[in-house]
mmCIF file of C-alpha atoms in Angstrom:
data_model
loop_
_atom_site.group_PDB
_atom_site.id
_atom_site.type_symbol
_atom_site.label_atom_id
_atom_site.label_comp_id
_atom_site.label_asym_id
_atom_site.label_seq_id
_atom_site.Cartn_x
_atom_site.Cartn_y
_atom_site.Cartn_z
ATOM 1 C CA MET A 1 31.448 58.215 -18.751
ATOM 2 C CA ASN A 2 31.042 54.485 -18.090
ATOM 3 C CA LEU A 3 27.663 53.352 -16.884
ATOM 4 C CA LYS A 4 27.503 49.830 -15.572
ATOM 5 C CA ARG A 5 24.369 47.988 -16.586
ATOM 6 C CA ASN A 6 22.544 46.225 -13.780
ATOM 7 C CA LYS A 7 22.699 42.480 -13.878
ATOM 8 C CA HIS A 8 19.599 40.933 -15.398
ATOM 9 C CA PHE A 9 17.940 37.585 -14.643
ATOM 10 C CA PHE A 10 18.437 36.502 -18.234
ATOM 11 C CA ASP A 11 22.167 37.240 -18.038
ATOM 12 C CA LEU A 12 22.534 33.947 -16.211
ATOM 13 C CA TYR A 13 23.607 31.049 -18.394
ATOM 14 C CA TRP A 14 20.373 29.632 -19.734
ATOM 15 C CA GLU A 15 21.289 25.980 -20.136
ATOM 16 C CA ASP A 16 23.659 25.557 -17.182
ATOM 17 C CA ILE A 17 21.794 27.640 -14.579
ATOM 18 C CA LEU A 18 18.223 28.597 -15.540
ATOM 19 C CA VAL A 19 17.247 25.368 -17.289
ATOM 20 C CA ALA A 20 19.285 23.028 -15.092
ATOM 21 C CA LYS A 21 18.910 24.661 -11.654
ATOM 22 C CA VAL A 22 15.978 27.110 -11.554
ATOM 23 C CA ILE A 23 13.168 25.969 -13.859
ATOM 24 C CA PRO A 24 12.926 22.445 -12.332
ATOM 25 C CA TYR A 25 11.464 24.069 -9.204
ATOM 26 C CA LEU A 26 8.409 25.146 -11.224
ATOM 27 C CA ASN A 27 5.469 22.827 -11.747
ATOM 28 C CA ILE A 28 4.009 22.363 -15.225
ATOM 29 C CA ARG A 29 1.367 25.076 -14.876
ATOM 30 C CA GLU A 30 3.970 27.554 -13.610
ATOM 31 C CA CYS A 31 6.192 26.662 -16.567
ATOM 32 C CA PHE A 32 3.395 27.548 -18.967
ATOM 33 C CA ASN A 33 2.693 30.819 -17.118
ATOM 34 C CA PHE A 34 6.382 31.727 -17.312
ATOM 35 C CA ARG A 35 6.419 30.723 -20.963
ATOM 36 C CA CYS A 36 3.773 33.361 -21.735
ATOM 37 C CA VAL A 37 5.767 36.280 -20.306
ATOM 38 C CA SER A 38 8.036 36.916 -23.301
ATOM 39 C CA LYS A 39 9.759 35.315 -26.253
ATOM 40 C CA THR A 40 12.850 34.831 -24.113
ATOM 41 C CA CYS A 41 10.842 33.000 -21.462
ATOM 42 C CA LEU A 42 9.250 30.874 -24.155
ATOM 43 C CA GLN A 43 12.689 29.889 -25.460
ATOM 44 C CA ILE A 44 13.922 28.983 -21.981
ATOM 45 C CA ILE A 45 10.897 26.801 -21.175
ATOM 46 C CA ASN A 46 11.041 25.091 -24.559
ATOM 47 C CA MET A 47 14.712 24.356 -23.896
ATOM 48 C CA TYR A 48 13.714 22.889 -20.528
ATOM 49 C CA PHE A 49 10.974 20.743 -22.075
ATOM 50 C CA ALA A 50 13.426 19.493 -24.700
ATOM 51 C CA LYS A 51 15.667 18.063 -21.947
ATOM 52 C CA LEU A 52 12.920 16.303 -19.989
ATOM 53 C CA THR A 53 13.196 12.538 -19.667
ATOM 54 C CA THR A 54 10.220 12.200 -17.300
ATOM 55 C CA LEU A 55 6.814 13.814 -17.767
ATOM 56 C CA LYS A 56 4.089 13.300 -15.171
ATOM 57 C CA LEU A 57 0.724 14.994 -15.763
ATOM 58 C CA ILE A 58 -1.295 12.950 -13.292
ATOM 59 C CA ASN A 59 -4.958 13.910 -12.887
ATOM 60 C CA ASN A 60 -4.667 17.241 -14.700
ATOM 61 C CA GLY A 61 -7.097 18.694 -17.231
ATOM 62 C CA PHE A 62 -4.695 20.320 -19.657
ATOM 63 C CA SER A 63 -5.881 21.843 -22.936
ATOM 64 C CA PRO A 64 -5.102 20.373 -26.386
ATOM 65 C CA HIS A 65 -2.614 23.230 -26.908
ATOM 66 C CA THR A 66 -0.634 22.071 -23.872
ATOM 67 C CA PHE A 67 -0.245 18.581 -25.285
ATOM 68 C CA GLN A 68 0.756 20.047 -28.659
ATOM 69 C CA VAL A 69 3.589 21.943 -26.930
ATOM 70 C CA PHE A 70 4.776 18.701 -25.326
ATOM 71 C CA ALA A 71 4.538 16.828 -28.626
ATOM 72 C CA VAL A 72 6.789 19.391 -30.354
ATOM 73 C CA ASN A 73 9.338 19.968 -27.596
ATOM 74 C CA CYS A 74 9.525 16.750 -25.569
ATOM 75 C CA THR A 75 11.466 14.240 -27.646
ATOM 76 C CA ARG A 76 13.687 12.520 -25.046
ATOM 77 C CA LEU A 77 11.063 11.078 -22.721
ATOM 78 C CA LYS A 78 11.756 7.784 -20.978
ATOM 79 C CA VAL A 79 8.811 7.964 -18.565
ATOM 80 C CA LEU A 80 5.354 9.274 -19.494
ATOM 81 C CA ASN A 81 2.658 9.211 -16.810
ATOM 82 C CA LEU A 82 -0.766 10.511 -17.846
ATOM 83 C CA SER A 83 -2.747 8.596 -15.247
ATOM 84 C CA ARG A 84 -6.286 9.995 -14.769
ATOM 85 C CA CYS A 85 -5.824 12.700 -17.423
ATOM 86 C CA ALA A 86 -9.427 12.546 -18.548
ATOM 87 C CA SER A 87 -9.029 15.354 -21.094
ATOM 88 C CA ILE A 88 -6.417 13.758 -23.338
ATOM 89 C CA THR A 89 -7.580 12.150 -26.593
ATOM 90 C CA ASP A 90 -5.915 10.116 -29.327
ATOM 91 C CA ALA A 91 -5.237 13.291 -31.320
ATOM 92 C CA GLU A 92 -3.064 14.728 -28.514
ATOM 93 C CA LEU A 93 -1.376 11.518 -27.349
ATOM 94 C CA ILE A 94 -0.327 9.972 -30.663
ATOM 95 C CA PRO A 95 2.080 12.812 -31.661
ATOM 96 C CA ILE A 96 3.766 12.612 -28.234
ATOM 97 C CA LEU A 97 4.317 8.871 -28.617
ATOM 98 C CA LEU A 98 5.562 9.244 -32.189
ATOM 99 C CA ASN A 99 8.215 11.733 -31.041
ATOM 100 C CA ASN A 100 9.349 9.650 -28.056
ATOM 101 C CA LYS A 101 10.296 6.232 -29.363
ATOM 102 C CA GLY A 102 12.717 5.717 -26.479
ATOM 103 C CA LEU A 103 9.938 5.381 -23.875
ATOM 104 C CA ILE A 104 10.571 2.832 -21.140
ATOM 105 C CA SER A 105 7.469 3.463 -19.018
ATOM 106 C CA LEU A 106 3.950 4.449 -20.156
ATOM 107 C CA ASN A 107 1.011 4.959 -17.780
ATOM 108 C CA LEU A 108 -2.421 5.656 -19.288
ATOM 109 C CA SER A 109 -4.498 4.336 -16.400
ATOM 110 C CA GLN A 110 -8.017 5.774 -16.216
ATOM 111 C CA CYS A 111 -7.604 7.924 -19.335
ATOM 112 C CA LYS A 112 -11.230 7.617 -20.375
ATOM 113 C CA ASN A 113 -11.223 9.561 -23.664
ATOM 114 C CA LEU A 114 -8.663 7.443 -25.484
ATOM 115 C CA SER A 115 -9.182 4.481 -27.795
ATOM 116 C CA ALA A 116 -7.089 1.422 -28.627
ATOM 117 C CA LYS A 117 -5.775 3.330 -31.650
ATOM 118 C CA CYS A 118 -3.630 5.537 -29.394
ATOM 119 C CA LEU A 119 -1.412 2.563 -28.486
ATOM 120 C CA GLN A 120 -0.333 1.936 -32.066
ATOM 121 C CA PRO A 121 2.793 4.183 -31.977
ATOM 122 C CA ALA A 122 3.921 2.681 -28.662
ATOM 123 C CA ILE A 123 3.320 -0.853 -29.915
ATOM 124 C CA LEU A 124 5.165 -0.353 -33.197
ATOM 125 C CA TYR A 125 7.994 2.036 -32.336
ATOM 126 C CA CYS A 126 8.701 2.057 -28.563
ATOM 127 C CA SER A 127 10.870 -1.052 -28.635
ATOM 128 C CA ASN A 128 12.382 -0.420 -25.175
ATOM 129 C CA LEU A 129 9.039 -0.380 -23.335
ATOM 130 C CA GLN A 130 9.287 -2.196 -20.000
ATOM 131 C CA VAL A 131 6.397 -0.746 -17.969
ATOM 132 C CA LEU A 132 2.827 -0.443 -19.292
ATOM 133 C CA LYS A 133 -0.076 0.570 -17.058
ATOM 134 C CA LEU A 134 -3.606 0.516 -18.489
ATOM 135 C CA SER A 135 -5.753 0.108 -15.375
ATOM 136 C CA LYS A 136 -9.447 0.837 -15.995
ATOM 137 C CA CYS A 137 -8.852 1.496 -19.679
ATOM 138 C CA TYR A 138 -12.196 0.122 -20.797
ATOM 139 C CA TRP A 139 -11.263 0.893 -24.388
ATOM 140 C CA LEU A 140 -8.425 -1.656 -24.393
ATOM 141 C CA THR A 141 -9.259 -4.387 -26.917
ATOM 142 C CA THR A 142 -8.186 -7.948 -27.554
ATOM 143 C CA GLY A 143 -6.689 -6.817 -30.868
ATOM 144 C CA ALA A 144 -4.460 -4.264 -29.132
ATOM 145 C CA MET A 145 -3.277 -6.912 -26.671
ATOM 146 C CA GLU A 146 -2.430 -9.305 -29.491
ATOM 147 C CA ALA A 147 -0.513 -6.530 -31.279
ATOM 148 C CA LEU A 148 1.461 -5.855 -28.093
ATOM 149 C CA ALA A 149 2.410 -9.513 -27.884
ATOM 150 C CA LEU A 150 3.434 -9.497 -31.540
ATOM 151 C CA HIS A 151 5.622 -6.375 -31.580
ATOM 152 C CA GLN A 152 6.910 -5.908 -28.018
ATOM 153 C CA SER A 153 9.383 -8.123 -26.147
ATOM 154 C CA LEU A 154 10.741 -6.407 -23.009
ATOM 155 C CA LEU A 155 7.680 -5.778 -20.825
ATOM 156 C CA GLU A 156 8.314 -6.511 -17.131
ATOM 157 C CA GLU A 157 5.589 -4.570 -15.300
ATOM 158 C CA VAL A 158 2.026 -4.585 -16.653
ATOM 159 C CA ASP A 159 -1.226 -3.292 -15.148
ATOM 160 C CA LEU A 160 -4.413 -4.555 -16.814
ATOM 161 C CA ALA A 161 -6.766 -4.129 -13.847
ATOM 162 C CA HIS A 162 -10.467 -3.829 -14.690
ATOM 163 C CA CYS A 163 -9.995 -4.198 -18.451
ATOM 164 C CA ALA A 164 -13.215 -6.060 -19.115
ATOM 165 C CA ALA A 165 -13.075 -5.909 -22.922
ATOM 166 C CA ILE A 166 -10.013 -8.146 -23.285
ATOM 167 C CA SER A 167 -10.428 -11.907 -23.491
ATOM 168 C CA GLU A 168 -8.710 -14.567 -21.445
ATOM 169 C CA GLY A 169 -7.313 -15.983 -24.680
ATOM 170 C CA CYS A 170 -5.324 -12.829 -25.469
ATOM 171 C CA ILE A 171 -4.038 -12.712 -21.887
ATOM 172 C CA LEU A 172 -2.771 -16.277 -22.318
ATOM 173 C CA ILE A 173 -0.896 -15.210 -25.469
ATOM 174 C CA PHE A 174 0.460 -12.210 -23.554
ATOM 175 C CA ILE A 175 1.768 -14.364 -20.692
ATOM 176 C CA LYS A 176 3.434 -16.831 -23.065
ATOM 177 C CA LYS A 177 5.221 -14.004 -24.898
ATOM 178 C CA PHE A 178 6.471 -11.959 -21.936
ATOM 179 C CA ARG A 179 8.399 -14.484 -19.885
ATOM 180 C CA ASN A 180 10.292 -11.847 -17.890
ATOM 181 C CA LEU A 181 7.186 -10.364 -16.274
ATOM 182 C CA LYS A 182 7.921 -9.344 -12.686
ATOM 183 C CA THR A 183 4.703 -7.489 -11.807
ATOM 184 C CA LEU A 184 1.267 -8.272 -13.235
ATOM 185 C CA ASN A 185 -2.029 -6.731 -12.147
ATOM 186 C CA LEU A 186 -5.194 -8.499 -13.338
ATOM 187 C CA GLU A 187 -7.463 -7.232 -10.578
ATOM 188 C CA GLY A 188 -11.187 -7.185 -11.325
ATOM 189 C CA ASN A 189 -10.981 -9.245 -14.516
ATOM 190 C CA LYS A 190 -13.661 -11.873 -14.002
ATOM 191 C CA GLN A 191 -12.746 -13.554 -17.294
ATOM 192 C CA ILE A 192 -9.556 -14.879 -15.683
ATOM 193 C CA THR A 193 -9.664 -18.592 -14.805
ATOM 194 C CA ASP A 194 -7.188 -21.232 -13.667
ATOM 195 C CA LYS A 195 -5.984 -21.461 -17.292
ATOM 196 C CA CYS A 196 -4.129 -18.179 -16.781
ATOM 197 C CA LEU A 197 -2.586 -19.337 -13.541
ATOM 198 C CA HIS A 198 -1.407 -22.626 -15.030
ATOM 199 C CA THR A 199 0.107 -20.677 -17.949
ATOM 200 C CA MET A 200 1.903 -18.360 -15.506
ATOM 201 C CA ALA A 201 3.172 -21.401 -13.621
ATOM 202 C CA LYS A 202 4.756 -22.618 -16.865
ATOM 203 C CA TYR A 203 6.073 -19.387 -18.382
ATOM 204 C CA SER A 204 6.319 -16.679 -15.659
ATOM 205 C CA LYS A 205 9.304 -17.904 -13.669
ATOM 206 C CA SER A 206 10.422 -14.311 -12.872
ATOM 207 C CA LEU A 207 7.065 -13.198 -11.468
ATOM 208 C CA LYS A 208 7.371 -11.369 -8.128
ATOM 209 C CA LEU A 209 4.035 -9.607 -7.605
ATOM 210 C CA LEU A 210 0.649 -10.807 -8.865
ATOM 211 C CA ASN A 211 -2.679 -9.130 -8.182
ATOM 212 C CA LEU A 212 -5.711 -11.353 -8.789
ATOM 213 C CA GLY A 213 -8.111 -9.501 -6.496
ATOM 214 C CA GLY A 214 -11.701 -9.910 -7.619
ATOM 215 C CA CYS A 215 -10.872 -12.641 -10.155
ATOM 216 C CA SER A 216 -13.708 -14.729 -8.805
ATOM 217 C CA GLU A 217 -13.319 -17.700 -11.167
ATOM 218 C CA ILE A 218 -9.850 -18.807 -10.044
ATOM 219 C CA THR A 219 -9.617 -21.741 -7.632
ATOM 220 C CA ASP A 220 -7.179 -23.600 -5.412
ATOM 221 C CA LYS A 221 -5.936 -25.596 -8.417
ATOM 222 C CA GLY A 222 -4.541 -22.494 -10.105
ATOM 223 C CA VAL A 223 -3.042 -21.042 -6.918
ATOM 224 C CA ARG A 224 -1.434 -24.394 -6.131
ATOM 225 C CA ALA A 225 0.246 -24.343 -9.550
ATOM 226 C CA LEU A 226 1.701 -20.915 -8.755
ATOM 227 C CA ALA A 227 2.931 -22.107 -5.359
ATOM 228 C CA PHE A 228 4.882 -24.990 -6.858
ATOM 229 C CA ASN A 229 6.205 -23.308 -10.012
ATOM 230 C CA CYS A 230 6.838 -19.593 -9.334
ATOM 231 C CA PRO A 231 9.840 -19.609 -6.963
ATOM 232 C CA LYS A 232 10.428 -15.836 -7.113
ATOM 233 C CA LEU A 233 6.857 -14.866 -6.174
ATOM 234 C CA GLU A 234 6.910 -12.388 -3.275
ATOM 235 C CA GLY A 235 3.349 -11.050 -3.212
ATOM 236 C CA LEU A 236 -0.056 -12.476 -4.159
ATOM 237 C CA LEU A 237 -3.344 -10.585 -3.817
ATOM 238 C CA VAL A 238 -6.467 -12.760 -3.892
ATOM 239 C CA ARG A 239 -9.034 -10.731 -1.953
ATOM 240 C CA GLY A 240 -12.495 -11.393 -3.362
ATOM 241 C CA CYS A 241 -11.467 -14.731 -4.874
ATOM 242 C CA THR A 242 -14.090 -16.798 -3.084
ATOM 243 C CA LYS A 243 -13.029 -20.117 -4.608
ATOM 244 C CA VAL A 244 -9.486 -19.798 -3.242
ATOM 245 C CA THR A 245 -9.063 -21.308 0.226
ATOM 246 C CA GLU A 246 -6.360 -21.891 2.806
ATOM 247 C CA ASN A 247 -5.716 -25.305 1.249
ATOM 248 C CA SER A 248 -3.651 -23.625 -1.462
ATOM 249 C CA LEU A 249 -2.590 -20.423 0.300
ATOM 250 C CA GLN A 250 -0.857 -22.296 3.133
ATOM 251 C CA LEU A 251 1.628 -23.667 0.602
ATOM 252 C CA MET A 252 3.258 -20.244 0.212
ATOM 253 C CA ARG A 253 2.596 -18.411 3.473
ATOM 254 C CA ASN A 254 6.164 -18.816 4.723
ATOM 255 C CA ARG A 255 7.655 -16.991 1.691
ATOM 256 C CA VAL A 256 4.937 -14.924 -0.028
ATOM 257 C CA HIS A 257 3.051 -11.880 1.248
ATOM 258 C CA LEU A 258 -0.691 -12.579 1.016
ATOM 259 C CA ASP A 259 -3.570 -10.155 1.496
ATOM 260 C CA ARG A 260 -5.663 -12.693 3.432
ATOM 261 C CA ARG A 261 -5.118 -13.789 6.999
ATOM 262 C CA PRO A 262 -4.585 -17.481 7.628
ATOM 263 C CA THR A 263 -7.647 -19.570 8.415
ATOM 264 C CA GLU A 264 -8.151 -23.221 9.172
ATOM 265 C CA PRO A 265 -7.693 -25.199 5.958
ATOM 266 C CA VAL A 266 -10.806 -26.787 4.543
ATOM 267 C CA PRO A 267 -10.660 -30.574 4.991
ATOM 268 C CA ALA A 268 -10.219 -32.436 1.736
ATOM 269 C CA PRO A 269 -13.293 -34.505 0.889
ATOM 270 C CA GLU A 270 -13.051 -38.209 1.644
ATOM 271 C CA PHE A 271 -14.619 -40.669 -0.714
ATOM 272 C CA VAL A 272 -15.891 -43.878 0.827
ATOM 273 C CA ALA A 273 -16.583 -46.876 -1.350
ATOM 274 C CA ILE A 274 -20.149 -48.133 -1.002
#
């Protein structure tokens, strides 16, 4: 007597169907719930994690165990976005970076429980890094910035908004090293002066988008240098820069998107001999 066994979910080809077509519809939390069902489910999810090239855990409070699972299984990542993951620490992040030396994009913006030490694996081993976002990383130090400039070479998009602990001097070194920068965010860094803008005018010929919002020490002199020397510039944000006037902004209004409406230019002072 032949009894036909009913088809089972796990009879489907794991790699070609379950991992490639079904599991991607689950979010990360659902993947971990499914992973807990059985040893078979665990194997399938681990296989899925092993094939990931992009991992986005934005604004999620995952446990240390979760990050340990990623560190062991995720070894092909090109994009890692942990923006606003307040729970992650150096101990969880460093193993992930060590096992993913092919990273192209790393976003640690607003990760408050990290330290500059966590960047060491990325600085030393992720030689293909092109995008680095560290907005509101108050732990970012001048030493880490100098190490980046020493060991990295391909960065094109960098976000250093509200990083008050880094000096203008290390930013100058950074600009001189990375001459292919296309996007640079320095918003809220009051240590930035016209020195940075003159350095960009000399070295950042590929710059397309520059955010200087809240950099209250820059003036028309620096903006004028950008206008004359950065031909590829498409966007400039200067809201809150009280020393920047229409005298310099009008030089680029016909080709650059600005976040300030045009106003009447301030008359240049006239000096009369007495």
